[in-house]
Amino acid sequence: MATAMGGLHGPVVAASWTKECTFQLLSNCFLQKPIFTKTSTAKLSFPCMPFIGVAFKKTETHVVSPNISSPSVTTGLLDAWDDEYGGVIMNSESLPMSANAFASAFQASLSNWKIKGKRGVWLKILQEQADLVPIAIQEGFNYHHAEPGFVMLTYWIPNEPCMLPASPSHQIGIAGFVINDKREVLVVKEKCPCSCSGVWKLPTGYINKSEDIFSGAIREVKEETGVDTTFLKMVAFRHAHLVAFDQSDLLFVCMLKPLSYDITIDDKEIQAAKWMPLDEFIAQPYYQDDPLSKKVIEICTAAQEDRYSGFTGHQLNSKIDGKLSYLYYDDLKNI
Amino acid sequence: MATAMGGLHGPVVAASWTKECTFQLLSNCFLQKPIFTKTSTAKLSFPCMPFIGVAFKKTETHVVSPNISSPSVTTGLLDAWDDEYGGVIMNSESLPMSANAFASAFQASLSNWKIKGKRGVWLKILQEQADLVPIAIQEGFNYHHAEPGFVMLTYWIPNEPCMLPASPSHQIGIAGFVINDKREVLVVKEKCPCSCSGVWKLPTGYINKSEDIFSGAIREVKEETGVDTTFLKMVAFRHAHLVAFDQSDLLFVCMLKPLSYDITIDDKEIQAAKWMPLDEFIAQPYYQDDPLSKKVIEICTAAQEDRYSGFTGHQLNSKIDGKLSYLYYDDLKNI
């Protein structure tokens, strides 16, 4: 089913749950902070978002029950919104804070949702509501994902395999290949007592939240070496599994052009940094013995010699989600 | 700092915490199920993993305290392992289940860790231990990430900004561009009452946990249309932010060669599927009006006309992490 490529498929409202549908559904509801954060009341308009259309527009008709902070809390239903995939999203702002009140309101709501044929239930519990976590778990909720400040739990009502979507699964790393006009590569030696401690390496790191790949490469190079650069092209990427948090990892190798040359290392992470002749860099036995590294260096060398183009990033708008995002492709092909 | 590209930088053991170091550290400890799961006792050997070397090898010397399930539970220290970045990883298998026992053991352990100059504390609380979540939060822990079955919390000891790594931030999607010898594209119409409901689109979806990009593309096309394919090349990708769960999203456009032609749709997600002449597909006003979609289709067309190469996937080993993973690059450049 559709993903974030709005223009290729656009909004999706499936007649039944699908992992991706739900995921896109959530992509919208999570963008709609009002549903899940303290700023809720501050924002009542919901722009059309990718894959969702006008889903989650908060109107009275979406409110399953009166706010449970009312006196009827113990007998009332939990405040929640229907989603367009047959599920409900509970309002974390009006959860009863006592175990009994939550349990009874949830049981009443669950009966109500079952009658209505609802499927997935989404419950975001804020850090200050942590007392509700064991209660929700006891009621049959399962953890879905968490970030500092909250944990998201889900409950699957149908008597069939859960089709709720997975949480984010990848970290995005970059390696910066910075080469100057003298065919010298910017390399670092990390503070590392292990087998590769003596090896000169490319600066690498993970991109920050909502950071673009090329920006992350420029930032990491600057942080580790003090050298300013500009992005030229992404020449290759590695996809590895069972890495951090037992999840997966994509590492993009970015070719960067230096804009400055003086080196100032980040001595918390880096032992040394320097400009090293490319041939010397390649000749390090450590890399010659490693098929993956050897190939990456061959690719970088070909790119430096204009024998390889790679992908550049182009900011394009999608009318579906109204987003300006980067499309990476080979723009030397007269596309 | 280093990421999953072992060969480019290899193991990292920093003298001080860094987001990436910690992250790689965790990448290893999370791979080491023994530390965090019920299978703990089943596995005592720890292979050298990326970025870590032999970190986390469980030996008596790493045990900070006797198992707190001993009678000394209320006065004892929590069972934990030092990590090589100045932090500790608590053993979720031997956490005291009573609030008081946990709180007092944690306070005693914290004092001990402070004296030792420890920095980050990692606490994995299994689903069946949910009663400990509010207690840990009360003690100053914060949520880090969660998956069905557990929630991971962290505690940052130093009186300085927390430098612990972020949890996975991206979902990986694919779009399958499948074109046959008659220059017909495999397109689907999704069950979608929104603005693009009448539009013929490329099959799309998210890859599964630990699934490779090309495999995910082949699977999604098969699931949605019943057509068997083989991967030819990845021609472009889009990087979008603030998508699902307020996180980011990478969508890889994959060109696939059909191995079968009969269509069987997945009627849960798909309204219709067919082979559509490429010119007809391109001519859809919906795409002509969308800059992002238009560019992607231009790239796919160029690829179909052999005017564009894109990246293919090559399985390569890295001696650092001993992993066989895929490196994607343009192999038409005699690399």
XYZ file of C-alpha atoms in Angstrom:
670
model
C 0.000 0.000 0.000
C 0.956 3.626 -0.231
C 3.799 5.205 1.632
C 5.156 8.690 1.853
C 5.439 9.168 -1.895
C 2.239 11.144 -2.051
C 2.381 11.801 -5.744
C 2.744 8.164 -6.603
C -0.332 7.030 -4.804
C -1.648 9.741 -2.560
C -4.193 9.396 0.179
C -5.242 5.941 1.156
C -8.346 5.014 3.027
C -8.683 1.277 2.974
C -11.853 -0.606 3.613
C -9.996 -2.762 6.066
C -6.872 -2.479 8.179
C -3.589 -2.957 6.476
C -0.223 -2.396 8.048
C 0.568 0.397 5.661
C -2.840 1.992 5.787
C -2.738 2.133 9.507
C 0.758 3.411 9.337
C -0.216 6.234 7.028
C -3.229 6.876 9.094
C -0.958 7.295 12.055
C 1.457 9.352 10.082
C -1.324 11.843 9.930
C -2.668 11.549 13.397
C 0.817 11.882 14.777
C 1.319 14.992 12.748
C -1.867 16.244 14.338
C -0.315 17.123 17.645
C -3.686 18.286 18.914
C -4.776 14.716 19.315
C -1.778 13.714 21.348
C -0.163 16.671 23.010
C -0.794 19.414 25.454
C -1.134 21.823 22.544
C -4.312 20.085 21.570
C -6.696 22.870 22.225
C -4.435 25.335 20.505
C -5.021 23.852 17.069
C -8.345 22.882 15.647
C -7.723 22.969 11.939
C -6.368 19.855 10.238
C -4.801 20.369 6.824
C -5.043 17.582 4.305
C -2.033 15.346 4.918
C -0.502 12.569 2.819
C -2.349 9.263 2.521
C -5.170 10.473 4.674
C -7.080 13.204 3.003
C -9.182 14.793 5.713
C -9.015 11.926 8.157
C -8.834 12.883 11.815
C -10.511 16.214 11.414
C -11.732 16.571 14.970
C -15.443 17.152 15.057
C -18.046 16.335 17.639
C -19.145 13.408 15.539
C -15.773 11.811 16.130
C -16.054 11.996 19.865
C -17.097 8.577 21.029
C -18.081 9.773 24.464
C -18.276 12.822 26.666
C -14.962 13.790 28.190
C -14.262 11.267 30.911
C -12.967 13.935 33.209
C -16.660 14.585 33.790
C -18.290 13.244 36.955
C -19.387 10.185 34.982
C -15.769 9.133 34.662
C -16.099 5.711 36.267
C -19.145 4.758 34.244
C -18.437 6.797 31.122
C -16.555 5.924 27.997
C -13.045 6.993 27.157
C -12.647 10.020 24.930
C -11.486 8.829 21.542
C -11.666 9.568 17.845
C -12.603 7.147 15.142
C -10.003 6.668 12.481
C -10.836 5.840 8.899
C -9.454 2.338 9.148
C -11.948 0.979 11.613
C -9.935 1.868 14.690
C -9.985 4.434 17.463
C -7.402 6.819 18.864
C -7.783 7.545 22.542
C -7.333 11.091 23.764
C -4.368 11.024 26.114
C -5.383 14.424 27.462
C -8.511 13.168 29.125
C -7.522 9.778 30.491
C -8.728 9.054 34.009
C -5.718 8.974 36.303
C -6.990 6.368 38.731
C -6.522 2.694 37.970
C -10.145 1.832 38.666
C -11.550 4.715 36.676
C -9.353 3.877 33.693
C -10.060 0.147 33.850
C -13.833 0.562 34.095
C -13.962 3.261 31.425
C -11.783 1.142 29.140
C -13.920 -1.961 29.669
C -17.064 0.044 28.911
C -15.426 1.614 25.864
C -14.140 -1.743 24.657
C -17.625 -3.262 24.767
C -18.856 -0.252 22.851
C -16.064 -0.557 20.269
C -16.678 -4.285 19.861
C -20.351 -3.657 19.132
C -19.288 -1.102 16.541
C -16.813 -3.561 14.994
C -13.775 -1.424 15.789
C -10.347 -2.942 15.262
C -7.157 -1.233 16.459
C -7.035 0.992 19.527
C -4.211 3.514 19.978
C -3.340 4.778 23.436
C -0.608 7.367 23.972
C 0.384 7.578 27.631
C 2.383 10.662 28.543
C 5.297 10.428 30.964
C 3.287 12.043 33.755
C 0.596 9.385 33.274
C 2.989 6.448 33.803
C 0.734 4.949 36.484
C -1.616 3.981 33.661
C 0.981 1.854 31.863
C 0.663 -1.293 34.014
C -3.123 -0.898 34.007
C -3.255 -0.670 30.226
C -0.919 -3.664 29.931
C -3.156 -5.586 32.327
C -6.145 -4.687 30.145
C -4.405 -6.321 27.180
C -2.569 -3.408 25.556
C 0.875 -3.977 24.128
C 3.764 -1.556 23.688
C 4.124 -0.124 20.192
C 6.774 2.579 20.348
C 8.097 5.206 22.732
C 10.050 8.408 22.778
C 11.174 10.629 25.640
C 7.913 11.935 27.074
C 5.492 9.196 26.109
C 4.863 5.551 25.308
C 2.346 4.441 22.683
C 0.334 1.283 23.313
C -2.034 -0.593 21.049
C -4.935 -2.991 21.517
C -6.156 -5.207 18.679
C -9.829 -6.047 19.043
C -10.586 -8.569 16.236
C -10.087 -12.250 16.792
C -7.519 -12.421 14.007
C -3.817 -11.598 13.633
C -2.987 -7.994 14.501
C -2.446 -5.901 11.400
C -1.256 -2.745 13.094
C 1.871 -1.195 11.579
C 5.368 -1.487 12.970
C 7.173 1.440 14.557
C 10.132 3.131 12.831
C 12.750 0.519 12.058
C 15.813 2.277 10.684
C 18.562 4.631 11.709
C 20.161 6.650 8.906
C 23.912 7.076 8.883
C 26.246 8.960 6.614
C 29.916 8.713 5.662
C 31.539 11.865 4.285
C 34.029 11.463 1.437
C 35.729 14.873 1.321
C 38.509 15.247 -1.226
C 40.478 18.375 -2.113
C 42.146 19.530 -5.358
C 45.402 17.863 -4.291
C 43.604 14.488 -4.280
C 43.800 14.355 -0.476
C 40.965 12.798 1.521
C 39.774 14.163 4.864
C 40.233 11.285 7.309
C 39.831 10.769 11.037
C 41.186 8.383 13.612
C 38.584 7.600 16.228
C 39.204 7.160 19.926
C 38.996 3.432 19.706
C 41.127 0.732 21.343
C 39.844 -1.918 18.961
C 41.227 -3.675 15.917
C 40.815 -0.636 13.698
C 42.116 1.949 16.146
C 45.070 2.730 13.958
C 43.016 3.067 10.784
C 42.307 6.380 9.074
C 38.579 6.484 8.277
C 35.994 8.700 6.646
C 34.027 10.872 9.077
C 30.714 9.154 9.798
C 27.648 9.575 11.936
C 23.902 9.406 12.215
C 21.593 12.096 10.930
C 19.503 13.981 13.466
C 15.721 13.907 13.725
C 14.169 15.432 10.585
C 17.615 16.200 9.176
C 18.292 15.665 5.466
C 20.967 13.201 4.432
C 23.205 15.756 2.751
C 22.846 18.155 5.705
C 23.765 15.394 8.144
C 26.908 14.597 6.134
C 27.986 18.251 6.112
C 27.286 18.589 9.862
C 29.140 15.427 10.888
C 32.226 16.401 8.877
C 32.149 19.851 10.449
C 31.700 18.441 13.987
C 34.482 15.885 13.695
C 37.033 17.885 11.725
C 35.985 21.538 11.693
C 36.032 21.506 7.887
C 33.192 23.239 6.019
C 31.859 21.380 2.999
C 29.143 21.386 0.382
C 27.286 18.291 -0.846
C 28.213 16.971 -4.295
C 26.538 13.557 -4.592
C 25.516 10.375 -2.810
C 27.559 7.595 -4.397
C 26.394 4.431 -2.617
C 24.564 3.174 0.434
C 24.705 0.099 2.604
C 21.625 -1.578 4.070
C 22.430 -3.634 7.187
C 20.060 -5.472 9.527
C 20.106 -6.362 13.220
C 22.196 -3.341 14.048
C 21.171 -0.789 16.672
C 18.260 -1.822 18.904
C 18.056 -5.010 16.843
C 16.789 -2.793 14.028
C 18.209 -1.895 10.624
C 20.561 0.745 9.403
C 21.098 2.590 6.117
C 24.461 4.269 5.610
C 24.746 6.765 2.748
C 28.209 7.542 1.393
C 28.241 11.227 0.456
C 30.877 12.967 -1.642
C 31.466 16.480 -0.319
C 33.496 19.395 -1.602
C 35.634 21.161 1.007
C 35.018 24.880 1.494
C 37.721 25.204 4.161
C 40.861 23.235 4.944
C 41.986 23.954 8.510
C 41.274 21.034 10.829
C 39.907 21.335 14.371
C 39.025 17.944 15.805
C 36.235 17.077 18.210
C 38.479 15.580 20.865
C 35.573 13.846 22.607
C 35.199 11.503 19.657
C 38.234 11.951 17.498
C 41.853 11.116 18.207
C 43.214 12.776 15.065
C 42.169 14.079 11.656
C 44.163 15.047 8.577
C 44.209 15.378 4.803
C 45.647 12.114 3.472
C 46.679 11.353 -0.133
C 43.928 9.213 -1.695
C 46.384 6.479 -2.758
C 47.702 6.252 0.803
C 44.141 6.037 2.134
C 43.254 3.256 -0.299
C 46.469 1.377 0.409
C 45.633 0.813 4.090
C 45.688 -3.005 4.481
C 42.694 -2.770 6.755
C 40.533 -1.707 3.805
C 42.207 -3.877 1.224
C 41.175 -6.884 3.313
C 37.561 -5.798 3.678
C 35.355 -6.384 0.587
C 32.728 -3.830 1.578
C 35.177 -1.053 2.407
C 37.260 -1.807 -0.676
C 34.237 -1.452 -2.937
C 33.135 1.790 -1.305
C 36.596 3.270 -1.757
C 36.669 2.142 -5.414
C 33.339 3.912 -5.925
C 34.545 7.084 -4.206
C 37.722 7.048 -6.305
C 35.712 6.645 -9.523
C 33.474 9.536 -8.431
C 36.531 11.691 -7.776
C 37.827 10.846 -11.260
C 34.438 11.695 -12.826
C 33.900 8.071 -13.813
C 30.833 7.819 -11.571
C 27.893 10.137 -11.109
C 25.767 8.968 -8.165
C 22.620 10.703 -6.920
C 22.113 14.369 -6.148
C 19.245 15.750 -4.092
C 16.492 17.900 -5.568
C 13.846 19.605 -3.486
C 10.441 18.996 -5.018
C 6.914 19.653 -3.896
C 4.157 17.084 -3.796
C 0.690 18.473 -4.189
C -0.701 15.525 -2.255
C 0.964 16.175 1.045
C 2.003 19.743 0.325
C 5.484 18.730 1.434
C 8.754 20.027 0.076
C 11.036 17.010 0.302
C 14.208 15.812 -1.367
C 14.209 13.390 -4.281
C 17.634 11.835 -4.852
C 18.478 10.703 -8.390
C 21.158 10.886 -11.070
C 20.687 14.299 -12.667
C 23.479 13.761 -15.190
C 21.109 11.685 -17.301
C 19.253 14.689 -18.741
C 16.275 13.838 -16.592
C 31.182 8.949 14.649
C 30.989 5.528 13.134
C 27.816 3.859 11.961
C 27.056 0.486 10.493
C 29.652 0.724 7.741
C 32.101 -1.407 9.606
C 34.770 -1.341 7.010
C 34.828 2.409 6.804
C 35.486 2.925 10.438
C 34.978 -0.270 12.316
C 34.574 -0.756 16.017
C 34.340 2.341 18.127
C 34.976 2.562 21.796
C 35.038 6.206 22.714
C 36.617 7.599 25.798
C 33.431 9.536 26.435
C 29.781 9.192 25.550
C 28.708 10.283 22.122
C 25.328 9.744 20.583
C 26.752 7.509 17.909
C 29.067 5.615 20.176
C 26.295 4.861 22.536
C 24.139 3.926 19.653
C 26.652 1.484 18.307
C 27.238 0.210 21.749
C 23.571 -0.524 21.973
C 23.518 -1.997 18.533
C 25.687 -4.642 19.991
C 24.046 -5.094 23.328
C 20.697 -5.374 21.637
C 22.072 -8.033 19.379
C 23.188 -9.792 22.489
C 19.800 -11.130 23.424
C 21.282 -12.813 26.481
C 21.448 -9.478 28.215
C 17.876 -8.589 27.556
C 15.728 -11.589 26.953
C 14.533 -14.772 28.549
C 16.993 -16.660 26.374
C 19.796 -15.104 28.345
C 21.114 -18.208 29.957
C 20.958 -20.080 26.672
C 23.764 -18.057 25.126
C 26.985 -17.183 26.783
C 29.293 -16.532 23.879
C 29.466 -13.055 22.368
C 30.866 -12.801 18.872
C 32.709 -9.642 17.942
C 30.065 -7.279 16.577
C 30.324 -4.025 14.638
C 31.549 -0.912 16.455
C 32.001 -2.762 19.679
C 34.708 -5.312 19.444
C 34.221 -7.567 22.419
C 32.151 -5.167 24.483
C 29.423 -6.706 26.575
C 31.008 -10.052 26.943
C 29.231 -11.151 30.095
C 31.723 -12.094 32.741
C 31.599 -12.023 36.490
C 33.747 -8.928 36.452
C 30.911 -7.070 34.754
C 28.390 -7.934 37.386
C 28.038 -4.875 39.537
C 26.235 -6.696 42.310
C 24.965 -10.068 43.385
C 21.681 -11.006 41.818
C 19.073 -8.867 43.533
C 16.676 -11.739 43.710
C 18.810 -12.751 46.680
C 17.572 -12.052 50.195
C 19.600 -8.836 50.158
C 17.282 -7.450 47.500
C 16.138 -4.351 49.369
C 19.623 -3.347 50.401
C 21.546 -4.779 47.467
C 22.473 -3.258 44.156
C 20.741 -3.900 40.862
C 22.315 -6.445 38.572
C 23.911 -4.576 35.691
C 26.779 -4.667 33.238
C 29.224 -1.888 32.562
C 29.323 -0.752 28.984
C 32.449 0.603 27.372
C 31.086 4.116 27.157
C 30.891 4.831 30.842
C 27.353 3.568 31.277
C 25.540 0.570 32.679
C 22.934 -1.804 31.290
C 20.571 -3.198 33.875
C 19.643 -6.860 33.739
C 15.905 -6.975 33.136
C 15.875 -10.604 34.168
C 16.703 -9.896 37.768
C 14.781 -6.738 38.561
C 12.968 -6.732 41.889
C 9.258 -6.832 41.232
C 8.160 -4.788 44.216
C 8.112 -1.008 44.012
C 10.001 -0.575 47.276
C 12.630 -3.179 46.472
C 13.237 -1.654 43.041
C 13.342 1.924 44.325
C 15.754 1.182 47.165
C 17.986 -1.028 45.020
C 18.013 1.611 42.287
C 18.865 4.396 44.737
C 21.704 2.320 46.186
C 22.917 1.434 42.693
C 22.681 5.040 41.543
C 24.863 6.222 44.425
C 27.325 3.507 43.531
C 27.276 4.476 39.834
C 27.721 8.149 40.661
C 30.793 7.354 42.739
C 32.137 5.383 39.806
C 31.412 8.265 37.437
C 28.897 6.290 35.370
C 26.847 8.171 32.784
C 23.925 6.547 30.971
C 21.763 3.822 32.513
C 19.715 1.496 30.291
C 16.691 -0.286 31.707
C 14.648 -2.700 29.611
C 11.327 -3.481 31.278
C 9.539 -6.502 29.878
C 5.788 -6.479 29.372
C 5.242 -8.708 32.395
C 7.214 -6.233 34.516
C 4.990 -3.256 33.637
C 4.420 -2.441 37.320
C 8.000 -1.173 37.345
C 7.402 1.442 34.639
C 5.799 4.132 36.845
C 8.384 3.426 39.541
C 11.264 3.876 37.101
C 9.670 7.043 35.723
C 9.299 8.322 39.273
C 12.974 7.602 39.865
C 13.837 9.860 36.946
C 14.003 7.439 34.026
C 12.652 8.531 30.650
C 11.199 6.462 27.821
C 13.631 5.698 25.011
C 11.916 3.252 22.681
C 9.493 0.346 22.824
C 8.379 -2.660 20.847
C 5.707 -5.257 21.523
C 6.962 -7.033 24.614
C 9.108 -4.378 26.252
C 9.832 -0.716 26.830
C 13.372 0.659 27.141
C 14.033 3.466 29.575
C 17.146 5.523 30.143
C 18.586 7.549 32.995
C 21.317 10.126 32.419
C 23.508 10.585 35.494
C 25.866 13.490 34.641
C 24.861 17.052 35.296
C 25.127 17.918 31.622
C 22.935 17.496 28.528
C 22.016 13.877 27.858
C 24.063 12.410 25.029
C 22.260 9.104 24.711
C 21.336 8.110 21.154
C 17.946 8.453 19.591
C 15.764 5.462 18.785
C 15.122 4.354 15.172
C 13.713 7.283 13.221
C 12.774 6.056 9.755
C 10.345 3.786 7.983
C 11.477 2.454 4.612
C 8.993 2.337 1.778
C 9.230 1.108 -1.777
C 7.432 1.814 -5.042
C 7.600 -0.889 -7.712
C 7.965 0.236 -11.336
C 7.183 -2.947 -13.267
C 7.190 -2.615 -17.046
C 6.769 -5.355 -19.652
C 8.094 -5.756 -23.201
C 4.976 -4.060 -24.604
C 5.899 -0.904 -22.648
C 2.994 -1.468 -20.282
C 3.319 -0.537 -16.600
C 1.811 -2.586 -13.778
C -0.532 -0.177 -11.985
C -3.029 -0.396 -9.148
C -6.039 1.582 -8.001
C -6.237 1.633 -4.233
C -9.409 1.400 -2.172
C -9.401 5.086 -1.461
C -12.265 7.586 -1.469
C -9.888 10.523 -1.573
C -8.728 12.935 -4.238
C -6.564 10.351 -5.980
C -8.996 7.476 -5.798
C -9.350 7.349 -9.554
C -5.632 7.434 -10.201
C -3.636 4.462 -11.427
C -0.540 4.202 -9.245
C 2.599 2.137 -8.832
C 2.340 -0.606 -6.208
C 3.899 0.688 -2.996
C 4.434 -0.382 0.575
C 6.765 -0.536 3.542
C 9.491 -3.133 3.900
C 9.203 -5.609 6.739
C 11.573 -5.899 9.692
C 15.038 -6.938 8.471
C 13.805 -7.158 4.887
C 16.017 -5.894 2.059
C 14.756 -3.063 -0.128
C 14.672 -5.087 -3.333
C 12.961 -8.002 -1.579
C 10.332 -5.671 -0.142
C 9.603 -4.275 -3.606
C 9.207 -7.761 -5.090
C 6.967 -8.840 -2.171
C 4.694 -5.793 -2.285
C 4.162 -6.115 -6.044
C 3.336 -9.798 -5.593
C 0.957 -9.117 -2.684
C -0.940 -6.329 -4.432
C -1.064 -7.707 -7.977
C -0.034 -11.367 -7.893
C 2.722 -10.637 -10.418
C 6.156 -12.214 -9.884
C 9.114 -9.943 -10.548
C 12.862 -9.679 -10.285
C 14.750 -6.571 -9.165
C 16.536 -4.561 -11.862
C 17.612 -1.310 -10.194
C 16.740 1.414 -7.692
C 16.289 4.591 -9.716
C 15.516 7.261 -7.118
C 14.419 7.781 -3.533
C 12.491 10.386 -1.636
C 13.358 11.524 1.881
C 10.371 13.019 3.730
C 10.109 14.214 7.332
C 7.306 14.408 9.884
C 5.534 11.455 8.362
C 4.521 8.379 10.373
C 4.791 8.772 14.160
C 6.159 12.257 13.511
C 9.250 10.493 12.185
C 10.847 10.351 8.741
C 10.365 8.168 5.724
C 12.558 7.011 2.838
C 10.794 5.723 -0.265
C 12.895 3.849 -2.815
C 11.611 3.620 -6.387
C 12.582 0.193 -7.686
C 12.465 -0.914 -11.330
C 11.407 -4.551 -11.533
C 11.198 -7.019 -14.407
C 7.983 -9.050 -14.580
C 8.364 -12.838 -14.499
C 4.605 -13.450 -14.761
C 1.753 -11.396 -16.218
C -1.558 -12.651 -14.817
C -3.015 -10.293 -12.245
C -4.649 -11.364 -8.972
C -5.378 -8.382 -6.758
C -5.310 -8.202 -2.977
C -8.910 -7.042 -2.595
C -8.325 -5.908 1.007
C -6.120 -3.105 -0.233
C -6.575 -2.883 -3.953
C -9.618 -1.904 -5.976
C -8.109 -2.827 -9.340
C -4.803 -3.566 -11.055
C -3.826 -3.784 -14.711
C -1.071 -3.411 -17.286
C -1.310 0.163 -18.614
C 0.545 1.647 -21.602
C 3.368 3.818 -20.226
C 2.246 6.892 -22.201
C -1.244 6.551 -20.770
C 0.178 6.224 -17.257
C 2.323 9.331 -17.700
C -0.539 11.301 -19.230
C -2.697 11.107 -16.105
C -3.337 14.781 -15.180
C -2.965 13.862 -11.519
C 0.741 13.207 -12.072
C 1.323 15.947 -14.619
C 0.256 18.429 -11.932
C 2.504 16.992 -9.249
C 6.202 17.972 -9.561
C 7.465 15.070 -7.456
C 5.436 12.395 -9.222
C 6.215 13.877 -12.621
C 9.949 13.703 -11.976
C 9.765 10.141 -10.691
C 7.879 9.052 -13.795
C 10.409 10.835 -16.040
C 13.181 8.936 -14.272
C 11.361 5.601 -14.606
C 10.757 6.281 -18.302
C 14.432 7.108 -18.867
C 15.375 3.912 -17.051
C 13.003 1.925 -19.237
C 14.612 3.500 -22.323
C 18.112 2.686 -21.035
C 18.907 6.368 -20.606
C 19.325 5.945 -16.862
C 21.168 3.349 -14.812
C 20.368 3.796 -11.112
C 21.730 1.600 -8.344
C 21.805 -2.174 -8.127
C 22.344 -4.149 -4.921
C 25.466 -6.201 -4.288
C 25.900 -8.477 -1.312
C 29.267 -7.874 0.295
C 30.878 -9.001 3.479
C 32.472 -6.739 6.014
C 35.229 -8.322 8.046
C 34.518 -5.916 10.877
C 31.026 -7.021 11.730
C 31.128 -10.282 9.793
C 27.861 -9.218 8.185
C 26.749 -9.966 4.676
C 24.796 -6.863 3.721
C 23.775 -5.107 0.514
C 25.710 -2.218 -0.938
C 23.682 -0.288 -3.534
C 25.596 1.539 -6.268
C 25.772 2.072 -10.018
C 27.521 -1.015 -11.355
C 27.444 0.210 -14.959
C 30.432 2.412 -14.222
C 32.957 -0.416 -14.378
C 33.350 -0.207 -10.635
